[in-house]
mmCIF file of N, CA and C in Angstrom:
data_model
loop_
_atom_site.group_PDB
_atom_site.id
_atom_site.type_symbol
_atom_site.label_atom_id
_atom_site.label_comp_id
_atom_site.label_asym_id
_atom_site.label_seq_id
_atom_site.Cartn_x
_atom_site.Cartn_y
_atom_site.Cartn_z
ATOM 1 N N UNK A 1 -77.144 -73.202 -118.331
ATOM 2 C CA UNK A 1 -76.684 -72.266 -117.320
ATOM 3 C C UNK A 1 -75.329 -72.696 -116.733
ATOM 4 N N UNK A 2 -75.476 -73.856 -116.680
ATOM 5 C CA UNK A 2 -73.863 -74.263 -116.126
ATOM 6 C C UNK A 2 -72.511 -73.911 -116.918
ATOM 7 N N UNK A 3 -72.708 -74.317 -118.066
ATOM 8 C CA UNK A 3 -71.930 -73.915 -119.109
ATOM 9 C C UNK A 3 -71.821 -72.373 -118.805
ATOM 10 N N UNK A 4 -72.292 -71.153 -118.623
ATOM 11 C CA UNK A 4 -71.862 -69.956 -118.493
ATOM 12 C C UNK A 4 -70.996 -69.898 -117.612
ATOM 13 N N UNK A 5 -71.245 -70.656 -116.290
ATOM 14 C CA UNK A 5 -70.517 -70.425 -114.534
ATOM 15 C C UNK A 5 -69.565 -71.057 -115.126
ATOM 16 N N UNK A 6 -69.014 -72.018 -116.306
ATOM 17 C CA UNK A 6 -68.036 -72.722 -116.209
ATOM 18 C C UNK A 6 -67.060 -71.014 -116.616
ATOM 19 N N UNK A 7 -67.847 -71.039 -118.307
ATOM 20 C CA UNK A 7 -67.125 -69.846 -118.923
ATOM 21 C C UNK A 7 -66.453 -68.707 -117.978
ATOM 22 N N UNK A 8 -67.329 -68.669 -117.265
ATOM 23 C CA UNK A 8 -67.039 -67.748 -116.106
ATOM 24 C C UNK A 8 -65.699 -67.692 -115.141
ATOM 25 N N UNK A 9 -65.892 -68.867 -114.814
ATOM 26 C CA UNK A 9 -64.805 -69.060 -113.486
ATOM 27 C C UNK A 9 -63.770 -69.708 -114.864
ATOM 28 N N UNK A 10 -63.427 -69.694 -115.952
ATOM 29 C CA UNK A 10 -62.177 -69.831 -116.772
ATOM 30 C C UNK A 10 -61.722 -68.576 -116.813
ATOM 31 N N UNK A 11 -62.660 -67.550 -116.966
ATOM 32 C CA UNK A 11 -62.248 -66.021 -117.548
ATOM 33 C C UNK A 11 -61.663 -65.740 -116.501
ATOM 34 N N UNK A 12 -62.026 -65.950 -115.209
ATOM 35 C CA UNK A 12 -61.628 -65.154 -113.869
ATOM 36 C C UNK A 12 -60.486 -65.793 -113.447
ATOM 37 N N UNK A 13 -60.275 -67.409 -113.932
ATOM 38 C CA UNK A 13 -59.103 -67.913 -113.280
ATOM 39 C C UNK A 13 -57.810 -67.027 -114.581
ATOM 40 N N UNK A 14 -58.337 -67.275 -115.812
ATOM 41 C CA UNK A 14 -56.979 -66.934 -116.559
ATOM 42 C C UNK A 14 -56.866 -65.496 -116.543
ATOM 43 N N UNK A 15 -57.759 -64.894 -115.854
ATOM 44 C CA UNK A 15 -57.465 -63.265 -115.264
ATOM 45 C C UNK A 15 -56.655 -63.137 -114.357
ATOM 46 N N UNK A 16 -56.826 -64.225 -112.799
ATOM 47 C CA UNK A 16 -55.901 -63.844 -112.005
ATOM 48 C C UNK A 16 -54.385 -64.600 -112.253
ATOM 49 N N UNK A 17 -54.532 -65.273 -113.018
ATOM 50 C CA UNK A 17 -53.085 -65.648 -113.569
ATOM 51 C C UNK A 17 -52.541 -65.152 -114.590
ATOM 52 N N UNK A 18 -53.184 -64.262 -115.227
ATOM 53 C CA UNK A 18 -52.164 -63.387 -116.225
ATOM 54 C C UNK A 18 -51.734 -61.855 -115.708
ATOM 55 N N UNK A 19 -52.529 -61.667 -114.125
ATOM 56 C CA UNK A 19 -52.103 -60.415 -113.358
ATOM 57 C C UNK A 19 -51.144 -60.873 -112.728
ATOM 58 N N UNK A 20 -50.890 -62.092 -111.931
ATOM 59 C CA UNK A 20 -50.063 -62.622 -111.188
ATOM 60 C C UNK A 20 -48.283 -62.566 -112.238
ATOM 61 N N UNK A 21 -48.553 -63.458 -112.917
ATOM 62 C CA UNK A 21 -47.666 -63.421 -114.337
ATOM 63 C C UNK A 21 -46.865 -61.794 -114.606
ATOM 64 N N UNK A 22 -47.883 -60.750 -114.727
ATOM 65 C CA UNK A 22 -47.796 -59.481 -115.286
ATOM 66 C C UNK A 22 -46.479 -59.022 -113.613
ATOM 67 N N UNK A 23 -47.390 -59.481 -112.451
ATOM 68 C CA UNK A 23 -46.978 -58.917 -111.253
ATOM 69 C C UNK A 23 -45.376 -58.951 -111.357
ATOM 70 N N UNK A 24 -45.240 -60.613 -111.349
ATOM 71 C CA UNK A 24 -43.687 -61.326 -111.219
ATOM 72 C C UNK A 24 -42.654 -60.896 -112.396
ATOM 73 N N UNK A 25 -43.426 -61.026 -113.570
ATOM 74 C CA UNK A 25 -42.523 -60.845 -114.783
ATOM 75 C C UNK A 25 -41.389 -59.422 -114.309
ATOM 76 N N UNK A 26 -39.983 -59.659 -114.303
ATOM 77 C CA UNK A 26 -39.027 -58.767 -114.017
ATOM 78 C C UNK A 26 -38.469 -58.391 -112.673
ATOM 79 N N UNK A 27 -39.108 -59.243 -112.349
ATOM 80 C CA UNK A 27 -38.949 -58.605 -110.300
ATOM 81 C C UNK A 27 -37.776 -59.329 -109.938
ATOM 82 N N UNK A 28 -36.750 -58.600 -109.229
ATOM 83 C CA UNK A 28 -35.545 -59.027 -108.548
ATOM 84 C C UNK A 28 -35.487 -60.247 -107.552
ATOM 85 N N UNK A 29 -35.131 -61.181 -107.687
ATOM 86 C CA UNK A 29 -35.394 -61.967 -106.382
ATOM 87 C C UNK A 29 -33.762 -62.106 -106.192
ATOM 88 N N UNK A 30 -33.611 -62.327 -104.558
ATOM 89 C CA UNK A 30 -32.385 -62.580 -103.870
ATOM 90 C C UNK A 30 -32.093 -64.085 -103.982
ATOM 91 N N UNK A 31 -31.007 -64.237 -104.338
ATOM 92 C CA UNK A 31 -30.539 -65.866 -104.637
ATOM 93 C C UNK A 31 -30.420 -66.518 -103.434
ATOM 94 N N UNK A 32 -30.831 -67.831 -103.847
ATOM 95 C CA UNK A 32 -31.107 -69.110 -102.520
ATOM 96 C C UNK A 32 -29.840 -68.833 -101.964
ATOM 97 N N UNK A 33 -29.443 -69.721 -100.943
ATOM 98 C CA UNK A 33 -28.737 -70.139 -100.230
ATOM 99 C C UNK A 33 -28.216 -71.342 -100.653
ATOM 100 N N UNK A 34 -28.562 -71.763 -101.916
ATOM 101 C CA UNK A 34 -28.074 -72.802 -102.440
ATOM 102 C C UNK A 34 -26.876 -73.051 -102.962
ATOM 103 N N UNK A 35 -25.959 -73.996 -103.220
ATOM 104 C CA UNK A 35 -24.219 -73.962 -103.711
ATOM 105 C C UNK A 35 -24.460 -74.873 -104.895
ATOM 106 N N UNK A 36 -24.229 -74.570 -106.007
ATOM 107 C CA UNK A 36 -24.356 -75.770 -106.801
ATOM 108 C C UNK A 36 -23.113 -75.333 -107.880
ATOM 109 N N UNK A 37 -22.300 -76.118 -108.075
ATOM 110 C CA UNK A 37 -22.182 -76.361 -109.574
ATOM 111 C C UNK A 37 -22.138 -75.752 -110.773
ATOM 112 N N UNK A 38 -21.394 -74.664 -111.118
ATOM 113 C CA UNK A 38 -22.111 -73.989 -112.554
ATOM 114 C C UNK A 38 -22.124 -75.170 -113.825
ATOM 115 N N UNK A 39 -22.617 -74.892 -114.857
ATOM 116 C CA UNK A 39 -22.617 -75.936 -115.894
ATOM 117 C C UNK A 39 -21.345 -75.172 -116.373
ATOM 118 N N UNK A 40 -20.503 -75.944 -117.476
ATOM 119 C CA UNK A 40 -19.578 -75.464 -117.822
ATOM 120 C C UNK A 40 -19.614 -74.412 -118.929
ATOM 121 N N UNK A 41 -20.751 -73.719 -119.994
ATOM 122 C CA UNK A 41 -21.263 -72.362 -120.472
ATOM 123 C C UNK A 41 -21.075 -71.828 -119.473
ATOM 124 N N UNK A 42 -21.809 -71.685 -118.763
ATOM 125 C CA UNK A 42 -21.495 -70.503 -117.805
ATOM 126 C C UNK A 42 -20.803 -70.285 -116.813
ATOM 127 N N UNK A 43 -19.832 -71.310 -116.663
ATOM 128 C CA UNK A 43 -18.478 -71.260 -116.062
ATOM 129 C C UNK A 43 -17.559 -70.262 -116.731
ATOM 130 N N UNK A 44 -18.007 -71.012 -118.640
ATOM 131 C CA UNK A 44 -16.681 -70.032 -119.292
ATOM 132 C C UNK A 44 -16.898 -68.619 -119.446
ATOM 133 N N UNK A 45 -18.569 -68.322 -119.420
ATOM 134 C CA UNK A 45 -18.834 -66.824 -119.504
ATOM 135 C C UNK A 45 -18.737 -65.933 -118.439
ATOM 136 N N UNK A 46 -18.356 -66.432 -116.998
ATOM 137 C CA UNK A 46 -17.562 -65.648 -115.866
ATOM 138 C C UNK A 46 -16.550 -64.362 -116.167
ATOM 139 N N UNK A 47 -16.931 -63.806 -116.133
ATOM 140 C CA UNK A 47 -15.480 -62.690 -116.219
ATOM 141 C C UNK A 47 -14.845 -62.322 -114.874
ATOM 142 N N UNK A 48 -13.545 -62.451 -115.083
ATOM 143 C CA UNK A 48 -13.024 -62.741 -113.354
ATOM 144 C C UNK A 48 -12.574 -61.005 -113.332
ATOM 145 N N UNK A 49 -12.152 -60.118 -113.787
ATOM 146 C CA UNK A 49 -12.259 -59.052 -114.111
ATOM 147 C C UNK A 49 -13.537 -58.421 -113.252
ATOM 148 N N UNK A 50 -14.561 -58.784 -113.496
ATOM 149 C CA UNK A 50 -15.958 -58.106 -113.491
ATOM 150 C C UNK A 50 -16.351 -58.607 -111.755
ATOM 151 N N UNK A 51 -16.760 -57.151 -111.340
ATOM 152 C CA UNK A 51 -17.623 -57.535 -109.884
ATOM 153 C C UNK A 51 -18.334 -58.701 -109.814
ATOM 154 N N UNK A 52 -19.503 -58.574 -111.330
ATOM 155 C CA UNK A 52 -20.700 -59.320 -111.239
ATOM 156 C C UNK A 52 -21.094 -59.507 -112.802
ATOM 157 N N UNK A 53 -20.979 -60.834 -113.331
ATOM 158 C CA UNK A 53 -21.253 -61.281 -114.536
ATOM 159 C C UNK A 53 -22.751 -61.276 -114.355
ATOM 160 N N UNK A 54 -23.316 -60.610 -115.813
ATOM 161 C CA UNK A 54 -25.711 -61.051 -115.778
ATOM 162 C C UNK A 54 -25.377 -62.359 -116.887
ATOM 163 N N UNK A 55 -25.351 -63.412 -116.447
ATOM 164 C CA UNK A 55 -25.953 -64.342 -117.301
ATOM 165 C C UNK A 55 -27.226 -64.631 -117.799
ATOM 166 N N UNK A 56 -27.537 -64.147 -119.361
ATOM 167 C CA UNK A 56 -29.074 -63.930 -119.314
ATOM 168 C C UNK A 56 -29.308 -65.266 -120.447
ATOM 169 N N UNK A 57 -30.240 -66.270 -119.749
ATOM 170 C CA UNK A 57 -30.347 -67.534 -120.430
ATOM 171 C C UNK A 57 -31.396 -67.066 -121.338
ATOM 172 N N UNK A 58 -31.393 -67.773 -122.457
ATOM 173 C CA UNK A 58 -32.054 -67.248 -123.473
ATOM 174 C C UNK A 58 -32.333 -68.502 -124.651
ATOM 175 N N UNK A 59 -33.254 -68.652 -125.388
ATOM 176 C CA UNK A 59 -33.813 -69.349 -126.251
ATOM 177 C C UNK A 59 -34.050 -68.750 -128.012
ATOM 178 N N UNK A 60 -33.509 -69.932 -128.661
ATOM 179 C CA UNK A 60 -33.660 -68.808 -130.293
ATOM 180 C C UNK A 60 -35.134 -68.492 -130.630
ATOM 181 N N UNK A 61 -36.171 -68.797 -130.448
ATOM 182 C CA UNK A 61 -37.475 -67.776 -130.548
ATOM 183 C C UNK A 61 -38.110 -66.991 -129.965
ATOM 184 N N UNK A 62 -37.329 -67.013 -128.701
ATOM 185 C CA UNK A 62 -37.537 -65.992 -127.297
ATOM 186 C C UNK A 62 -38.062 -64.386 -127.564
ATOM 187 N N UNK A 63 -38.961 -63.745 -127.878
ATOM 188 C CA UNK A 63 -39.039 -62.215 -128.264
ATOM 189 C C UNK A 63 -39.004 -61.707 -127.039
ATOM 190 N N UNK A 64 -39.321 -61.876 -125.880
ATOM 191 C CA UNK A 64 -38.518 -61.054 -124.484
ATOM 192 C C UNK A 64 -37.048 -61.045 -124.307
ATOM 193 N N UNK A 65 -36.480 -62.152 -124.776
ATOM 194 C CA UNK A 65 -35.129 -62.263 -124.713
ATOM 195 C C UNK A 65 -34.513 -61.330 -125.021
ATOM 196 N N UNK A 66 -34.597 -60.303 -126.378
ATOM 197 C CA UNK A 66 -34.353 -59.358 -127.331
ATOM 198 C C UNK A 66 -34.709 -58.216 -126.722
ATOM 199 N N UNK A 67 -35.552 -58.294 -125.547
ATOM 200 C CA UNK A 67 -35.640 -56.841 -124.880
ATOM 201 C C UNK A 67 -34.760 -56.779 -123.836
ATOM 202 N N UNK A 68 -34.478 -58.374 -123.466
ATOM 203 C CA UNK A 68 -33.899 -58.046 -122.069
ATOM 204 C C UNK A 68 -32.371 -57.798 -122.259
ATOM 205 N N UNK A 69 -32.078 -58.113 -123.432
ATOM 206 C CA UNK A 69 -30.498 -58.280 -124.139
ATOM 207 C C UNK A 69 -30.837 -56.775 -124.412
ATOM 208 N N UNK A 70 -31.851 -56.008 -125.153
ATOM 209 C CA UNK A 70 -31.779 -54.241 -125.008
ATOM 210 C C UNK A 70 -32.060 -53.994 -123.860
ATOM 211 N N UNK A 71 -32.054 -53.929 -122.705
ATOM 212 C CA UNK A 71 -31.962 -53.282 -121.590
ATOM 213 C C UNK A 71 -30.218 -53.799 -120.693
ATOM 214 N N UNK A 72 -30.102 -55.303 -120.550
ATOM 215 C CA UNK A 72 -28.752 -55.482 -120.273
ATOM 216 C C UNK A 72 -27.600 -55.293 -120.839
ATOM 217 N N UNK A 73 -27.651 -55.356 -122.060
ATOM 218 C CA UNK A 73 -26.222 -54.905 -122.741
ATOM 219 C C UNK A 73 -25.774 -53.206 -122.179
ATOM 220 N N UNK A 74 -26.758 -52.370 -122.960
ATOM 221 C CA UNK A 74 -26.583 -51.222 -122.161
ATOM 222 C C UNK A 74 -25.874 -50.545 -120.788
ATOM 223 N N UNK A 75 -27.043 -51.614 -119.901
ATOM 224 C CA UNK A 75 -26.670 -51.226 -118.588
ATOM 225 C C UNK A 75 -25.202 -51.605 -118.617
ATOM 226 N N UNK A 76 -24.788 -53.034 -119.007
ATOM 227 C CA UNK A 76 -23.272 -53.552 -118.529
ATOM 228 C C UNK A 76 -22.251 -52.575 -119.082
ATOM 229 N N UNK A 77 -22.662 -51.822 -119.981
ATOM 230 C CA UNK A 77 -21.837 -51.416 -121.080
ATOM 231 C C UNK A 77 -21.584 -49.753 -120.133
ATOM 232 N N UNK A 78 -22.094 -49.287 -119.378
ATOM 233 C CA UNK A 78 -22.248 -48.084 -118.888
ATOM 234 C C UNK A 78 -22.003 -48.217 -117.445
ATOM 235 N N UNK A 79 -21.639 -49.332 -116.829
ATOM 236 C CA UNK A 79 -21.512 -49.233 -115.500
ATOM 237 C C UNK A 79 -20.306 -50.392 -115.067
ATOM 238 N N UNK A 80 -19.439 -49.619 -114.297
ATOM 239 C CA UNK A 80 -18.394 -50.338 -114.079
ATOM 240 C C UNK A 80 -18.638 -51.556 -113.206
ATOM 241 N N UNK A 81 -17.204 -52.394 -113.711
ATOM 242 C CA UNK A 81 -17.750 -53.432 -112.623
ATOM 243 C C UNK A 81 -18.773 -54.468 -113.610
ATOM 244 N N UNK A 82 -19.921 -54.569 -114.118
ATOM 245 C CA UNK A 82 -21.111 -55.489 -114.893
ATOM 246 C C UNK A 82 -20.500 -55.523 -116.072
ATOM 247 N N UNK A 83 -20.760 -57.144 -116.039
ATOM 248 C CA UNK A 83 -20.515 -57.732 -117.730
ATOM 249 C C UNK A 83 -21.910 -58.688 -117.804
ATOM 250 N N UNK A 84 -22.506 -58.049 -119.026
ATOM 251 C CA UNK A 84 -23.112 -59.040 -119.653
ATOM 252 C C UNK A 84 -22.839 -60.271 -120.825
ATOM 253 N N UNK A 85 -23.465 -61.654 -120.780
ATOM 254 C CA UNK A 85 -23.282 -62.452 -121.456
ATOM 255 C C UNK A 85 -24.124 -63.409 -121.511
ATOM 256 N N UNK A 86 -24.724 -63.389 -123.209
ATOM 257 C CA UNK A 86 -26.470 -64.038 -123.393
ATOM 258 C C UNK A 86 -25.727 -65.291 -123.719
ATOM 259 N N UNK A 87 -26.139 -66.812 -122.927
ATOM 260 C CA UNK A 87 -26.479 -68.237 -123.540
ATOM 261 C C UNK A 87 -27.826 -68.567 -123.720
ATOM 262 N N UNK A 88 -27.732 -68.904 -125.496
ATOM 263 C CA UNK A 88 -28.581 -69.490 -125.940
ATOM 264 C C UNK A 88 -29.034 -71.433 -125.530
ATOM 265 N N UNK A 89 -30.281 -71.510 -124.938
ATOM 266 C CA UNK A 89 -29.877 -72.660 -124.078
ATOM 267 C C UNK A 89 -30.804 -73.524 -124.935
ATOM 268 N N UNK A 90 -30.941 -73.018 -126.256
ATOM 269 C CA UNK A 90 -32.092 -74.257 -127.233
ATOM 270 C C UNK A 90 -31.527 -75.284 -127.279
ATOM 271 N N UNK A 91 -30.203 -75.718 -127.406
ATOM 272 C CA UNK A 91 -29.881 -76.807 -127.918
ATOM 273 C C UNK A 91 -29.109 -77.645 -126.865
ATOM 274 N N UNK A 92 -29.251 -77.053 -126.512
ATOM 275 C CA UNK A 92 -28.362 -77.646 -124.503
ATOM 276 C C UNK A 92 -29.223 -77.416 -123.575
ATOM 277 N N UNK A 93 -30.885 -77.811 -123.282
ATOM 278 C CA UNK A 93 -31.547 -77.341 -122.061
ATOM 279 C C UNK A 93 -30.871 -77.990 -120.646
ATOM 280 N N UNK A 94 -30.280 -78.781 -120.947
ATOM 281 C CA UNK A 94 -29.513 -79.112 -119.112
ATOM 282 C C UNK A 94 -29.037 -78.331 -118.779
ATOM 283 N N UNK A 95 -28.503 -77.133 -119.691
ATOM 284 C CA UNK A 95 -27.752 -75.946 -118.642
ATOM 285 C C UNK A 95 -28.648 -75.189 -118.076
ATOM 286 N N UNK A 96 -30.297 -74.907 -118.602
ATOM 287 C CA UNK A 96 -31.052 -74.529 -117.925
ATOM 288 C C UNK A 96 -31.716 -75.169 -116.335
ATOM 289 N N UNK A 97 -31.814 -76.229 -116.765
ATOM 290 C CA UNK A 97 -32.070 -77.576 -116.037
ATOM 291 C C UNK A 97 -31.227 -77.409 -114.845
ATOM 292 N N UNK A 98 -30.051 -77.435 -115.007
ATOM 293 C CA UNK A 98 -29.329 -77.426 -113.784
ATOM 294 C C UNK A 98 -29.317 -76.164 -113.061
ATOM 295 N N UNK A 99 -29.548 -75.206 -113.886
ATOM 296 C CA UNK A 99 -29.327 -73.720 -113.170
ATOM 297 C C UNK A 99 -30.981 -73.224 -112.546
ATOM 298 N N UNK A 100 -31.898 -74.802 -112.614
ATOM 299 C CA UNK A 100 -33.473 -74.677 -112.494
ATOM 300 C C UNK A 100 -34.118 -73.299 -113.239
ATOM 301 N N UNK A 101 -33.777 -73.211 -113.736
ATOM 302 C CA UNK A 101 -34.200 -72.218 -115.023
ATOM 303 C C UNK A 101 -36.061 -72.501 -115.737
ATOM 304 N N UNK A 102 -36.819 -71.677 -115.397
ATOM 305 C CA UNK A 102 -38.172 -72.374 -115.955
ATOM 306 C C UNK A 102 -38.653 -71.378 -117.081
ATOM 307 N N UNK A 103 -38.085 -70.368 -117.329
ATOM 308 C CA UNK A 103 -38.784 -69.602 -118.583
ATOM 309 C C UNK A 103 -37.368 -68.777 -118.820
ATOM 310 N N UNK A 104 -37.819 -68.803 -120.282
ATOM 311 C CA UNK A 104 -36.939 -67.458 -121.014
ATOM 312 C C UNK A 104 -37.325 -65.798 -121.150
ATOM 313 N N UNK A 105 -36.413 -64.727 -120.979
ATOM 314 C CA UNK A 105 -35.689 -64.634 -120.101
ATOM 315 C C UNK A 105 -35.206 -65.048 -118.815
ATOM 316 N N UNK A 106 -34.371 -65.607 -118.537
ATOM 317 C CA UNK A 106 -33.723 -65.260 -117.066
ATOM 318 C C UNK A 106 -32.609 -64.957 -116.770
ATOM 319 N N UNK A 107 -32.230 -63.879 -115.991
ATOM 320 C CA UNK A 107 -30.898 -63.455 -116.295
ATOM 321 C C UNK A 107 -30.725 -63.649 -114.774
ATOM 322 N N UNK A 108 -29.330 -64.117 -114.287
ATOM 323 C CA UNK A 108 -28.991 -64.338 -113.199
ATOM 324 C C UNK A 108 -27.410 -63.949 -112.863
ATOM 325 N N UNK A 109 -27.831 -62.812 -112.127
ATOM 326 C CA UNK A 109 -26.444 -62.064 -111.393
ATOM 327 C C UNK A 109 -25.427 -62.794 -110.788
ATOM 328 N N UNK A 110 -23.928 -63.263 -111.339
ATOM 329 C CA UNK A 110 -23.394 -64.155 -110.296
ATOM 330 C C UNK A 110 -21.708 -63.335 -110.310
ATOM 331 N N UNK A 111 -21.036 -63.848 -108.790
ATOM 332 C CA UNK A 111 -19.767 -63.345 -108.380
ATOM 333 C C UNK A 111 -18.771 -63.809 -109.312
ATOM 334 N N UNK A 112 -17.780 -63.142 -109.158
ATOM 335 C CA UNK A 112 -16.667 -64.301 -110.018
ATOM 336 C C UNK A 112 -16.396 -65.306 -109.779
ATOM 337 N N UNK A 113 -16.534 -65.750 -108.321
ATOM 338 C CA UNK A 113 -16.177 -66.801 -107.830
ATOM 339 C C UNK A 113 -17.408 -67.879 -108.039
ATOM 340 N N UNK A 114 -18.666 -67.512 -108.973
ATOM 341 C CA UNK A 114 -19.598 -68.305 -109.228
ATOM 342 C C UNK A 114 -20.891 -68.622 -108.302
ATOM 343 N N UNK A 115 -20.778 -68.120 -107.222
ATOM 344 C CA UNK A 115 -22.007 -67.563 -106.505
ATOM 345 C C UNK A 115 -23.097 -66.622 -107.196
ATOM 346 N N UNK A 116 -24.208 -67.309 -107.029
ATOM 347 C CA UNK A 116 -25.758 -66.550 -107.388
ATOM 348 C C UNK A 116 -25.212 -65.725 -106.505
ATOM 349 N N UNK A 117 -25.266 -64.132 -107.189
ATOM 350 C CA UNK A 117 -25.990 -62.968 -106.259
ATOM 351 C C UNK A 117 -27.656 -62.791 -106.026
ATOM 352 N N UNK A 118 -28.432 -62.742 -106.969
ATOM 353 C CA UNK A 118 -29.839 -62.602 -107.858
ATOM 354 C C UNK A 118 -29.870 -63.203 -108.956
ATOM 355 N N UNK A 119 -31.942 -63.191 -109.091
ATOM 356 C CA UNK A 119 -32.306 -63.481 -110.526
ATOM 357 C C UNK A 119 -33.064 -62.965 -110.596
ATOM 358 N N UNK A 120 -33.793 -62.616 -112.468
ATOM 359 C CA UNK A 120 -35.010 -61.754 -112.453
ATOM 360 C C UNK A 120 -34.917 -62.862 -113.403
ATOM 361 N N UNK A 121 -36.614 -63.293 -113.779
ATOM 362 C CA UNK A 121 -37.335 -63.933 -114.496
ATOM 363 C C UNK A 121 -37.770 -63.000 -115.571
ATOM 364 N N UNK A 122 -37.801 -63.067 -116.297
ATOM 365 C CA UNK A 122 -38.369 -61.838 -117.601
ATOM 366 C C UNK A 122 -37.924 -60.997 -118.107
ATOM 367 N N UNK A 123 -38.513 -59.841 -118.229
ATOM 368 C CA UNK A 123 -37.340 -58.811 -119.177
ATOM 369 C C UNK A 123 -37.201 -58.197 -117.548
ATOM 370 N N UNK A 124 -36.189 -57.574 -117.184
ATOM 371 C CA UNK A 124 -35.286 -56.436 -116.316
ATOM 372 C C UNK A 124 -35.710 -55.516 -116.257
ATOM 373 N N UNK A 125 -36.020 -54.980 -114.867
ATOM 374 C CA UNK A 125 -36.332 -53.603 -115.229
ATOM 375 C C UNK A 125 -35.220 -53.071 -114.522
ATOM 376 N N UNK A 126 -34.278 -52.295 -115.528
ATOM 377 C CA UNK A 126 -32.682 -51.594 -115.398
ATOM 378 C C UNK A 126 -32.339 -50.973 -114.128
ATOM 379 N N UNK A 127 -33.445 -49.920 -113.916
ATOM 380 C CA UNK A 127 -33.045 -48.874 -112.940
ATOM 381 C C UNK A 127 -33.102 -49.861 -111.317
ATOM 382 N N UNK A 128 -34.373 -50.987 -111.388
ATOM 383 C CA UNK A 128 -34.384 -52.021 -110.389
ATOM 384 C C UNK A 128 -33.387 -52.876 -109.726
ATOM 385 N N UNK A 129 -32.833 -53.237 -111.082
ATOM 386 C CA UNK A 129 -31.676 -54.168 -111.020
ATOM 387 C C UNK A 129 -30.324 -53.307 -110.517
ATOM 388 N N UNK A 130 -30.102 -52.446 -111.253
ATOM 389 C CA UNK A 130 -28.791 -51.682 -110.753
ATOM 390 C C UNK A 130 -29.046 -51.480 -109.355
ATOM 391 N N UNK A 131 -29.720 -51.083 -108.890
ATOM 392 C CA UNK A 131 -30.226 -50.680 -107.296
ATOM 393 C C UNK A 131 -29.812 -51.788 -106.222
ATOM 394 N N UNK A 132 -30.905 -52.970 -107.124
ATOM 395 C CA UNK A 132 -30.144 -54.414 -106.443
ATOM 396 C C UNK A 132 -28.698 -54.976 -105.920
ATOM 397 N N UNK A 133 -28.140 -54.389 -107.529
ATOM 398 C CA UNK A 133 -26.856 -54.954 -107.881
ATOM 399 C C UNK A 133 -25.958 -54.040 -106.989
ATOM 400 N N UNK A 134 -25.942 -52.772 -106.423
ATOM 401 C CA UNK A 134 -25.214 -51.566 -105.779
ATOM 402 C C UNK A 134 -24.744 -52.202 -105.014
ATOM 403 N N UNK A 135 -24.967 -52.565 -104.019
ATOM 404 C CA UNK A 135 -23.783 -53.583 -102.719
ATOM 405 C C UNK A 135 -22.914 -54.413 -103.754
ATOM 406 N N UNK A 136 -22.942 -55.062 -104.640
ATOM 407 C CA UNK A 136 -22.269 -56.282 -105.007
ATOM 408 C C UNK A 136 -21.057 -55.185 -105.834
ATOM 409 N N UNK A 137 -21.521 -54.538 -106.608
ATOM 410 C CA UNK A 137 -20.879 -53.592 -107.587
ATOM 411 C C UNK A 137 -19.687 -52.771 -106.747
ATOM 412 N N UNK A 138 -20.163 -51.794 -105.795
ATOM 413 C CA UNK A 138 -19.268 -51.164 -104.763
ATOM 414 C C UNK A 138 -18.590 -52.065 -103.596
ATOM 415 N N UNK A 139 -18.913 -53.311 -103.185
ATOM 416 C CA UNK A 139 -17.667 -53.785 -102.826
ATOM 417 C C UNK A 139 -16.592 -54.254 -103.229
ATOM 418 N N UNK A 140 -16.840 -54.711 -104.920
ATOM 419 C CA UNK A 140 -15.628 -55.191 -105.574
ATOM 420 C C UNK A 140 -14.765 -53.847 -105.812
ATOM 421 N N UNK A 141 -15.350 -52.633 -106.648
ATOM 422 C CA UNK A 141 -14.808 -51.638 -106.971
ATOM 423 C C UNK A 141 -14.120 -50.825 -105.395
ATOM 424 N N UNK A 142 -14.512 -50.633 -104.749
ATOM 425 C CA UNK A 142 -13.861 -50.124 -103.294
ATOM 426 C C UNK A 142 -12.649 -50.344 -102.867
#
């Protein structure tokens, strides 16, 4: 009988952690207050041109990566102001490391001047992000 309650409370724990998971995956969060450092990849992928560079960190077996690169390219490609630019961080994880990066996708909105605006963890959801991104976008363009 014990053995079932174990089975049990495994099913229910890896239930509420794959809803939790499901919850977060893509959601906008507002960038710390933190100042750090860019690594030098994503120093050079800045576009000083652009309101707001999406740096979307990415891994070579990543299959979310490939959605989130089809939903960001797009968007950047159709809206003034956004440049996208995917680093592959397999072979260099300190650039993840430093940018505290814990899963692939993550794409992280930053100024020209190298300030986090935002990050979303996972694939993007487009219409979310642009919404987000609207203050940052219309004060450069203005």
């Amino acid at each position: 009988m014990t053995g079932l309650w174990v089975l049990v409370a495994v099913l229910v724990a890896g239930t509420a952690a794959g809803l939790l998971l499901r919850a977060r995956n893509g959601r906008v969060r507002e960038a710390r207050d933190t100042v750090r450092e860019l690594p030098r990849p994503v120093a050079d992928a800045l576009d000083p041109a652009s309101a707001v560079t999406l740096v979307q960190i990415s891994t070579t077996f990543c299959a979310p990566c490939r959605h989130a690169k089809a939903v960001l390219a797009p968007l950047a490609e159709r809206t003034e102001g956004l440049h996208h630019v995917e680093l592959d961080v397999t072979n260099q994880p300190e650039v993840a490391q430093s940018l505290s990066v814990l899963r692939t996708p993550t794409t992280i909105a930053l100024a020209p001047d190298g300030r986090e605006l935002l990050r979303v963890s996972g694939v993007p959801k487009g219409a979310d992000l642009l919404e987000a991104l609207r203050p940052h976008l219309t004060l450069r363009t203005s």
